[in-house]
PDB file of C-alpha atoms in Angstrom:
ATOM      1  CA  MET Z   1      -1.737  -4.359 -45.975  1.00  0.00           C
ATOM      2  CA  ALA Z   2       0.591  -3.281 -43.124  1.00  0.00           C
ATOM      3  CA  TYR Z   3      -0.746  -2.569 -39.688  1.00  0.00           C
ATOM      4  CA  GLY Z   4       0.991  -0.438 -37.076  1.00  0.00           C
ATOM      5  CA  GLU Z   5       1.432  -1.245 -33.436  1.00  0.00           C
ATOM      6  CA  THR Z   6      -1.580  -1.251 -31.195  1.00  0.00           C
ATOM      7  CA  PRO Z   7      -1.447   1.878 -29.026  1.00  0.00           C
ATOM      8  CA  SER Z   8      -0.300   1.257 -25.471  1.00  0.00           C
ATOM      9  CA  GLN Z   9      -2.652   1.893 -22.598  1.00  0.00           C
ATOM     10  CA  THR Z  10      -2.105   2.960 -19.028  1.00  0.00           C
ATOM     11  CA  VAL Z  11      -3.001   0.883 -15.962  1.00  0.00           C
ATOM     12  CA  GLY Z  12      -5.645   3.362 -14.883  1.00  0.00           C
ATOM     13  CA  PRO Z  13      -8.112   4.736 -14.062  1.00  0.00           C
ATOM     14  CA  TYR Z  14     -10.387   2.106 -15.661  1.00  0.00           C
ATOM     15  CA  PHE Z  15      -8.884  -0.745 -13.613  1.00  0.00           C
ATOM     16  CA  ALA Z  16     -10.508   0.652 -10.498  1.00  0.00           C
ATOM     17  CA  TYR Z  17     -14.092   0.173 -11.724  1.00  0.00           C
ATOM     18  CA  GLY Z  18     -13.846  -3.562 -11.112  1.00  0.00           C
ATOM     19  CA  LEU Z  19     -11.194  -3.627  -8.410  1.00  0.00           C
ATOM     20  CA  THR Z  20     -12.432  -0.868  -6.096  1.00  0.00           C
ATOM     21  CA  ALA Z  21     -16.128  -0.878  -6.945  1.00  0.00           C
ATOM     22  CA  GLY Z  22     -17.151   1.007  -3.792  1.00  0.00           C
ATOM     23  CA  GLN Z  23     -15.156   4.014  -4.969  1.00  0.00           C
ATOM     24  CA  TYR Z  24     -17.547   4.375  -7.908  1.00  0.00           C
ATOM     25  CA  GLY Z  25     -20.759   3.629  -6.022  1.00  0.00           C
ATOM     26  CA  TYR Z  26     -21.385   0.215  -7.570  1.00  0.00           C
ATOM     27  CA  ASP Z  27     -23.731  -1.998  -5.608  1.00  0.00           C
ATOM     28  CA  PHE Z  28     -21.502  -5.069  -5.614  1.00  0.00           C
ATOM     29  CA  SER Z  29     -18.843  -5.705  -3.017  1.00  0.00           C
ATOM     30  CA  ASP Z  30     -15.136  -5.702  -3.694  1.00  0.00           C
ATOM     31  CA  ILE Z  31     -13.313  -9.034  -3.609  1.00  0.00           C
ATOM     32  CA  VAL Z  32     -10.557  -7.317  -1.623  1.00  0.00           C
ATOM     33  CA  ASN Z  33     -11.057  -4.149   0.408  1.00  0.00           C
ATOM     34  CA  PRO Z  34      -9.141  -2.002   2.929  1.00  0.00           C
ATOM     35  CA  THR Z  35      -9.808  -4.455   5.780  1.00  0.00           C
ATOM     36  CA  VAL Z  36      -6.688  -6.612   5.927  1.00  0.00           C
ATOM     37  CA  ALA Z  37      -7.303  -7.889   9.455  1.00  0.00           C
ATOM     38  CA  GLY Z  38     -10.608  -8.131  11.261  1.00  0.00           C
ATOM     39  CA  PRO Z  39     -11.178  -7.456  14.966  1.00  0.00           C
ATOM     40  CA  ASP Z  40     -10.458 -11.094  15.912  1.00  0.00           C
ATOM     41  CA  ALA Z  41      -7.018 -11.196  14.288  1.00  0.00           C
ATOM     42  CA  ASP Z  42      -4.080 -11.663  16.658  1.00  0.00           C
ATOM     43  CA  GLY Z  43      -1.595  -8.816  16.920  1.00  0.00           C
ATOM     44  CA  GLU Z  44      -1.443  -5.069  17.455  1.00  0.00           C
ATOM     45  CA  HIS Z  45      -4.332  -3.513  15.530  1.00  0.00           C
ATOM     46  CA  ILE Z  46      -3.311  -0.492  13.485  1.00  0.00           C
ATOM     47  CA  ARG Z  47      -4.522   1.711  10.684  1.00  0.00           C
ATOM     48  CA  ILE Z  48      -2.248   2.747   7.805  1.00  0.00           C
ATOM     49  CA  THR Z  49      -3.219   6.004   6.081  1.00  0.00           C
ATOM     50  CA  GLY Z  50      -1.765   8.249   3.430  1.00  0.00           C
ATOM     51  CA  THR Z  51      -2.250  10.258   0.279  1.00  0.00           C
ATOM     52  CA  VAL Z  52      -0.889   9.761  -3.237  1.00  0.00           C
ATOM     53  CA  PHE Z  53       0.551  12.907  -4.835  1.00  0.00           C
ATOM     54  CA  ASP Z  54       1.378  13.394  -8.510  1.00  0.00           C
ATOM     55  CA  GLY Z  55       4.504  15.132  -9.831  1.00  0.00           C
ATOM     56  CA  GLU Z  56       2.941  18.568  -9.395  1.00  0.00           C
ATOM     57  CA  GLY Z  57       2.004  17.920  -5.756  1.00  0.00           C
ATOM     58  CA  ASN Z  58      -1.708  17.388  -6.427  1.00  0.00           C
ATOM     59  CA  ARG Z  59      -3.701  14.700  -4.635  1.00  0.00           C
ATOM     60  CA  VAL Z  60      -4.510  11.788  -6.932  1.00  0.00           C
ATOM     61  CA  ASN Z  61      -8.207  10.898  -6.756  1.00  0.00           C
ATOM     62  CA  ASP Z  62      -8.185   7.719  -8.831  1.00  0.00           C
ATOM     63  CA  ALA Z  63      -5.129   5.751  -7.729  1.00  0.00           C
ATOM     64  CA  MET Z  64      -5.434   2.278  -6.302  1.00  0.00           C
ATOM     65  CA  ILE Z  65      -3.128   1.074  -3.550  1.00  0.00           C
ATOM     66  CA  GLU Z  66      -2.755  -2.629  -2.882  1.00  0.00           C
ATOM     67  CA  ILE Z  67      -0.856  -4.019   0.096  1.00  0.00           C
ATOM     68  CA  TRP Z  68       0.301  -7.489   1.049  1.00  0.00           C
ATOM     69  CA  GLN Z  69       1.716  -8.269   4.454  1.00  0.00           C
ATOM     70  CA  ALA Z  70       2.515 -11.019   6.912  1.00  0.00           C
ATOM     71  CA  ASP Z  71       0.544 -11.649  10.094  1.00  0.00           C
ATOM     72  CA  ALA Z  72       1.820 -10.839  13.594  1.00  0.00           C
ATOM     73  CA  ASN Z  73       3.998 -13.993  13.499  1.00  0.00           C
ATOM     74  CA  GLY Z  74       5.679 -13.054  10.203  1.00  0.00           C
ATOM     75  CA  VAL Z  75       3.684 -15.539   8.091  1.00  0.00           C
ATOM     76  CA  TYR Z  76       1.934 -14.657   4.820  1.00  0.00           C
ATOM     77  CA  SER Z  77      -1.616 -15.936   4.292  1.00  0.00           C
ATOM     78  CA  GLU Z  78      -1.856 -18.909   1.923  1.00  0.00           C
ATOM     79  CA  ASN Z  79      -5.161 -17.669   0.500  1.00  0.00           C
ATOM     80  CA  PRO Z  80      -5.332 -13.879   0.912  1.00  0.00           C
ATOM     81  CA  VAL Z  81      -8.693 -13.469  -0.834  1.00  0.00           C
ATOM     82  CA  ASP Z  82     -10.576 -15.483   1.799  1.00  0.00           C
ATOM     83  CA  VAL Z  83     -10.511 -14.224   5.344  1.00  0.00           C
ATOM     84  CA  ALA Z  84      -9.192 -17.072   7.437  1.00  0.00           C
ATOM     85  CA  ASP Z  85     -10.753 -18.208  10.705  1.00  0.00           C
ATOM     86  CA  SER Z  86      -8.190 -15.977  12.382  1.00  0.00           C
ATOM     87  CA  GLY Z  87      -9.735 -12.884  10.759  1.00  0.00           C
ATOM     88  CA  PHE Z  88      -6.503 -12.120   8.906  1.00  0.00           C
ATOM     89  CA  ARG Z  89      -6.440 -11.795   5.126  1.00  0.00           C
ATOM     90  CA  GLY Z  90      -3.022 -10.227   4.535  1.00  0.00           C
ATOM     91  CA  LEU Z  91      -4.141  -8.509   1.329  1.00  0.00           C
ATOM     92  CA  GLY Z  92      -5.843  -5.135   1.043  1.00  0.00           C
ATOM     93  CA  ARG Z  93      -6.920  -2.784  -1.714  1.00  0.00           C
ATOM     94  CA  CYS Z  94      -8.093   0.821  -1.476  1.00  0.00           C
ATOM     95  CA  GLY Z  95      -8.967   3.431  -4.094  1.00  0.00           C
ATOM     96  CA  THR Z  96      -8.033   7.007  -3.252  1.00  0.00           C
ATOM     97  CA  GLY Z  97     -11.377   8.244  -4.585  1.00  0.00           C
ATOM     98  CA  THR Z  98     -13.190   6.457  -1.757  1.00  0.00           C
ATOM     99  CA  ASP Z  99     -12.294   9.214   0.712  1.00  0.00           C
ATOM    100  CA  ALA Z 100     -13.322  12.903   0.427  1.00  0.00           C
ATOM    101  CA  ASP Z 101      -9.670  13.917   0.966  1.00  0.00           C
ATOM    102  CA  ASN Z 102      -8.403  11.311  -1.545  1.00  0.00           C
ATOM    103  CA  ARG Z 103      -6.590   9.278   1.099  1.00  0.00           C
ATOM    104  CA  PHE Z 104      -6.006   5.547   1.225  1.00  0.00           C
ATOM    105  CA  TRP Z 105      -6.355   3.587   4.461  1.00  0.00           C
ATOM    106  CA  PHE Z 106      -6.034   0.027   5.682  1.00  0.00           C
ATOM    107  CA  GLU Z 107      -7.370  -1.593   8.848  1.00  0.00           C
ATOM    108  CA  THR Z 108      -4.774  -4.197   9.724  1.00  0.00           C
ATOM    109  CA  ILE Z 109      -2.337  -5.465  12.322  1.00  0.00           C
ATOM    110  CA  LYS Z 110       1.328  -4.658  12.633  1.00  0.00           C
ATOM    111  CA  PRO Z 111       3.179  -7.416  10.761  1.00  0.00           C
ATOM    112  CA  GLY Z 112       5.802  -9.601  12.325  1.00  0.00           C
ATOM    113  CA  VAL Z 113       9.245 -10.038  10.811  1.00  0.00           C
ATOM    114  CA  VAL Z 114       9.235 -12.384   7.807  1.00  0.00           C
ATOM    115  CA  GLU Z 115      11.988 -15.015   7.776  1.00  0.00           C
ATOM    116  CA  ASP Z 116      14.012 -13.480   4.919  1.00  0.00           C
ATOM    117  CA  ALA Z 117      13.565  -9.872   6.097  1.00  0.00           C
ATOM    118  CA  LYS Z 118      15.031  -8.181   9.135  1.00  0.00           C
ATOM    119  CA  ALA Z 119      12.257  -5.689   9.958  1.00  0.00           C
ATOM    120  CA  PRO Z 120       8.446  -5.644   9.828  1.00  0.00           C
ATOM    121  CA  LEU Z 121       7.204  -4.268   6.506  1.00  0.00           C
ATOM    122  CA  VAL Z 122       4.215  -3.953   4.223  1.00  0.00           C
ATOM    123  CA  ASN Z 123       4.575  -4.594   0.478  1.00  0.00           C
ATOM    124  CA  VAL Z 124       2.833  -1.943  -1.631  1.00  0.00           C
ATOM    125  CA  ILE Z 125       1.747  -1.699  -5.273  1.00  0.00           C
ATOM    126  CA  VAL Z 126       0.555   1.611  -6.760  1.00  0.00           C
ATOM    127  CA  PHE Z 127      -1.746   1.665  -9.806  1.00  0.00           C
ATOM    128  CA  MET Z 128      -2.459   5.071 -11.286  1.00  0.00           C
ATOM    129  CA  ARG Z 129      -3.517   6.851 -14.448  1.00  0.00           C
ATOM    130  CA  GLY Z 130      -0.700   7.672 -16.826  1.00  0.00           C
ATOM    131  CA  MET Z 131       1.430   4.731 -15.714  1.00  0.00           C
ATOM    132  CA  LEU Z 132       2.181   1.931 -18.160  1.00  0.00           C
ATOM    133  CA  VAL Z 133       3.372  -0.350 -15.354  1.00  0.00           C
ATOM    134  CA  HIS Z 134       2.372  -0.331 -11.693  1.00  0.00           C
ATOM    135  CA  ALA Z 135       4.968   0.757  -9.106  1.00  0.00           C
ATOM    136  CA  PHE Z 136       6.282  -1.339  -6.204  1.00  0.00           C
ATOM    137  CA  THR Z 137       7.426  -0.008  -2.851  1.00  0.00           C
ATOM    138  CA  ARG Z 138       7.391  -0.907   0.857  1.00  0.00           C
ATOM    139  CA  PHE Z 139       6.314   0.678   4.115  1.00  0.00           C
ATOM    140  CA  TYR Z 140       8.462   0.267   7.226  1.00  0.00           C
ATOM    141  CA  PHE Z 141       7.587   1.523  10.726  1.00  0.00           C
ATOM    142  CA  ASP Z 142       9.343   4.424  12.488  1.00  0.00           C
ATOM    143  CA  ASP Z 143       9.120   2.754  15.920  1.00  0.00           C
ATOM    144  CA  GLU Z 144      11.236  -0.177  14.674  1.00  0.00           C
ATOM    145  CA  ALA Z 145      14.493   1.782  14.198  1.00  0.00           C
ATOM    146  CA  ALA Z 146      16.757  -0.997  15.532  1.00  0.00           C
ATOM    147  CA  LEU Z 147      15.252  -3.613  13.200  1.00  0.00           C
ATOM    148  CA  ASN Z 148      15.094  -1.168  10.274  1.00  0.00           C
ATOM    149  CA  ALA Z 149      18.841  -0.639  10.647  1.00  0.00           C
ATOM    150  CA  LYS Z 150      19.350  -4.384   9.999  1.00  0.00           C
ATOM    151  CA  ASP Z 151      17.056  -4.663   6.962  1.00  0.00           C
ATOM    152  CA  ASP Z 152      19.197  -5.197   3.850  1.00  0.00           C
ATOM    153  CA  VAL Z 153      16.656  -3.741   1.420  1.00  0.00           C
ATOM    154  CA  LEU Z 154      16.045  -0.594   3.452  1.00  0.00           C
ATOM    155  CA  GLN Z 155      19.760  -0.124   4.032  1.00  0.00           C
ATOM    156  CA  SER Z 156      20.393  -0.372   0.269  1.00  0.00           C
ATOM    157  CA  VAL Z 157      18.350   2.823  -0.195  1.00  0.00           C
ATOM    158  CA  PRO Z 158      20.402   6.063   0.038  1.00  0.00           C
ATOM    159  CA  ALA Z 159      20.156   7.429   3.582  1.00  0.00           C
ATOM    160  CA  ASP Z 160      18.598  10.723   2.464  1.00  0.00           C
ATOM    161  CA  ARG Z 161      15.723   8.853   0.738  1.00  0.00           C
ATOM    162  CA  ARG Z 162      14.880   6.201   3.366  1.00  0.00           C
ATOM    163  CA  ASP Z 163      12.311   8.389   5.084  1.00  0.00           C
ATOM    164  CA  THR Z 164      10.066   8.029   1.991  1.00  0.00           C
ATOM    165  CA  LEU Z 165       9.545   4.414   3.093  1.00  0.00           C
ATOM    166  CA  ILE Z 166       8.992   5.011   6.826  1.00  0.00           C
ATOM    167  CA  ALA Z 167       5.431   5.291   8.185  1.00  0.00           C
ATOM    168  CA  LYS Z 168       5.101   7.562  11.217  1.00  0.00           C
ATOM    169  CA  ARG Z 169       3.256   6.285  14.295  1.00  0.00           C
ATOM    170  CA  VAL Z 170       0.496   8.520  15.654  1.00  0.00           C
ATOM    171  CA  GLU Z 171      -1.737   7.761  18.645  1.00  0.00           C
ATOM    172  CA  THR Z 172      -5.301   8.841  17.833  1.00  0.00           C
ATOM    173  CA  SER Z 173      -8.597   8.664  19.706  1.00  0.00           C
ATOM    174  CA  THR Z 174      -9.517   5.621  17.616  1.00  0.00           C
ATOM    175  CA  GLY Z 175      -6.218   3.778  18.059  1.00  0.00           C
ATOM    176  CA  ILE Z 176      -2.747   3.529  16.572  1.00  0.00           C
ATOM    177  CA  GLU Z 177      -2.264   4.948  13.101  1.00  0.00           C
ATOM    178  CA  TYR Z 178       0.771   4.907  10.836  1.00  0.00           C
ATOM    179  CA  ARG Z 179       0.864   7.718   8.295  1.00  0.00           C
ATOM    180  CA  ILE Z 180       2.819   7.726   5.054  1.00  0.00           C
ATOM    181  CA  ASP Z 181       2.306   9.549   1.768  1.00  0.00           C
ATOM    182  CA  ILE Z 182       3.283   8.314  -1.676  1.00  0.00           C
ATOM    183  CA  HIS Z 183       4.876  10.890  -3.991  1.00  0.00           C
ATOM    184  CA  MET Z 184       5.027   9.703  -7.587  1.00  0.00           C
ATOM    185  CA  GLN Z 185       7.618  12.311  -8.654  1.00  0.00           C
ATOM    186  CA  GLY Z 186       9.403  15.409  -7.398  1.00  0.00           C
ATOM    187  CA  ASN Z 187      11.804  16.197  -4.571  1.00  0.00           C
ATOM    188  CA  ALA Z 188       9.984  13.955  -2.091  1.00  0.00           C
ATOM    189  CA  GLU Z 189       9.516  11.086  -4.589  1.00  0.00           C
ATOM    190  CA  THR Z 190       8.897   7.769  -2.876  1.00  0.00           C
ATOM    191  CA  VAL Z 191      11.528   5.109  -3.472  1.00  0.00           C
ATOM    192  CA  PHE Z 192      10.143   2.499  -5.858  1.00  0.00           C
ATOM    193  CA  PHE Z 193      11.692  -0.895  -6.524  1.00  0.00           C
ATOM    194  CA  ASP Z 194      12.386  -2.574  -9.854  1.00  0.00           C
ATOM    195  CA  VAL Z 195      10.838  -5.995  -9.296  1.00  0.00           C
TER     196      VAL Z 195
END
């Protein structure tokens, strides 16, 4: 008897039930959450916020965004699941269904420049329904224009598309916030990397 291929499956939305449990009201805590750096972590405390949009410009309510970043000295955490004595984890995960407006957010610190990079950055992975493979991108900071101009990866992106990777600094009543949206398709599509 001949059997056909097993049907392929997408990376979401079912992944989020175990990875962003709070989004679905489960009473167990997430292993990783949107708090990347606690109040005792060294560095400039910031919040990164944004929205994921699908190809038709609709907000995505069941995406999961995961970030990984260096600390203020440009060093990645050796064990990002456990919060170190410094209060810095370096890894964060947020489901867009956690917020009434379907935004993602991370409480963190502004990263330092990693040895092999030329500008501070945050590594980003997007998981979403309908995708067979998750998407990789980066966030850079608009107030680091001089360093951004030296970053080889950012400079390899066509000039008219670089702004899809640049988070905009906004001073709010609760502190410094960097805002950036992720567009999965369309004219404003975020630049994704083949890693």
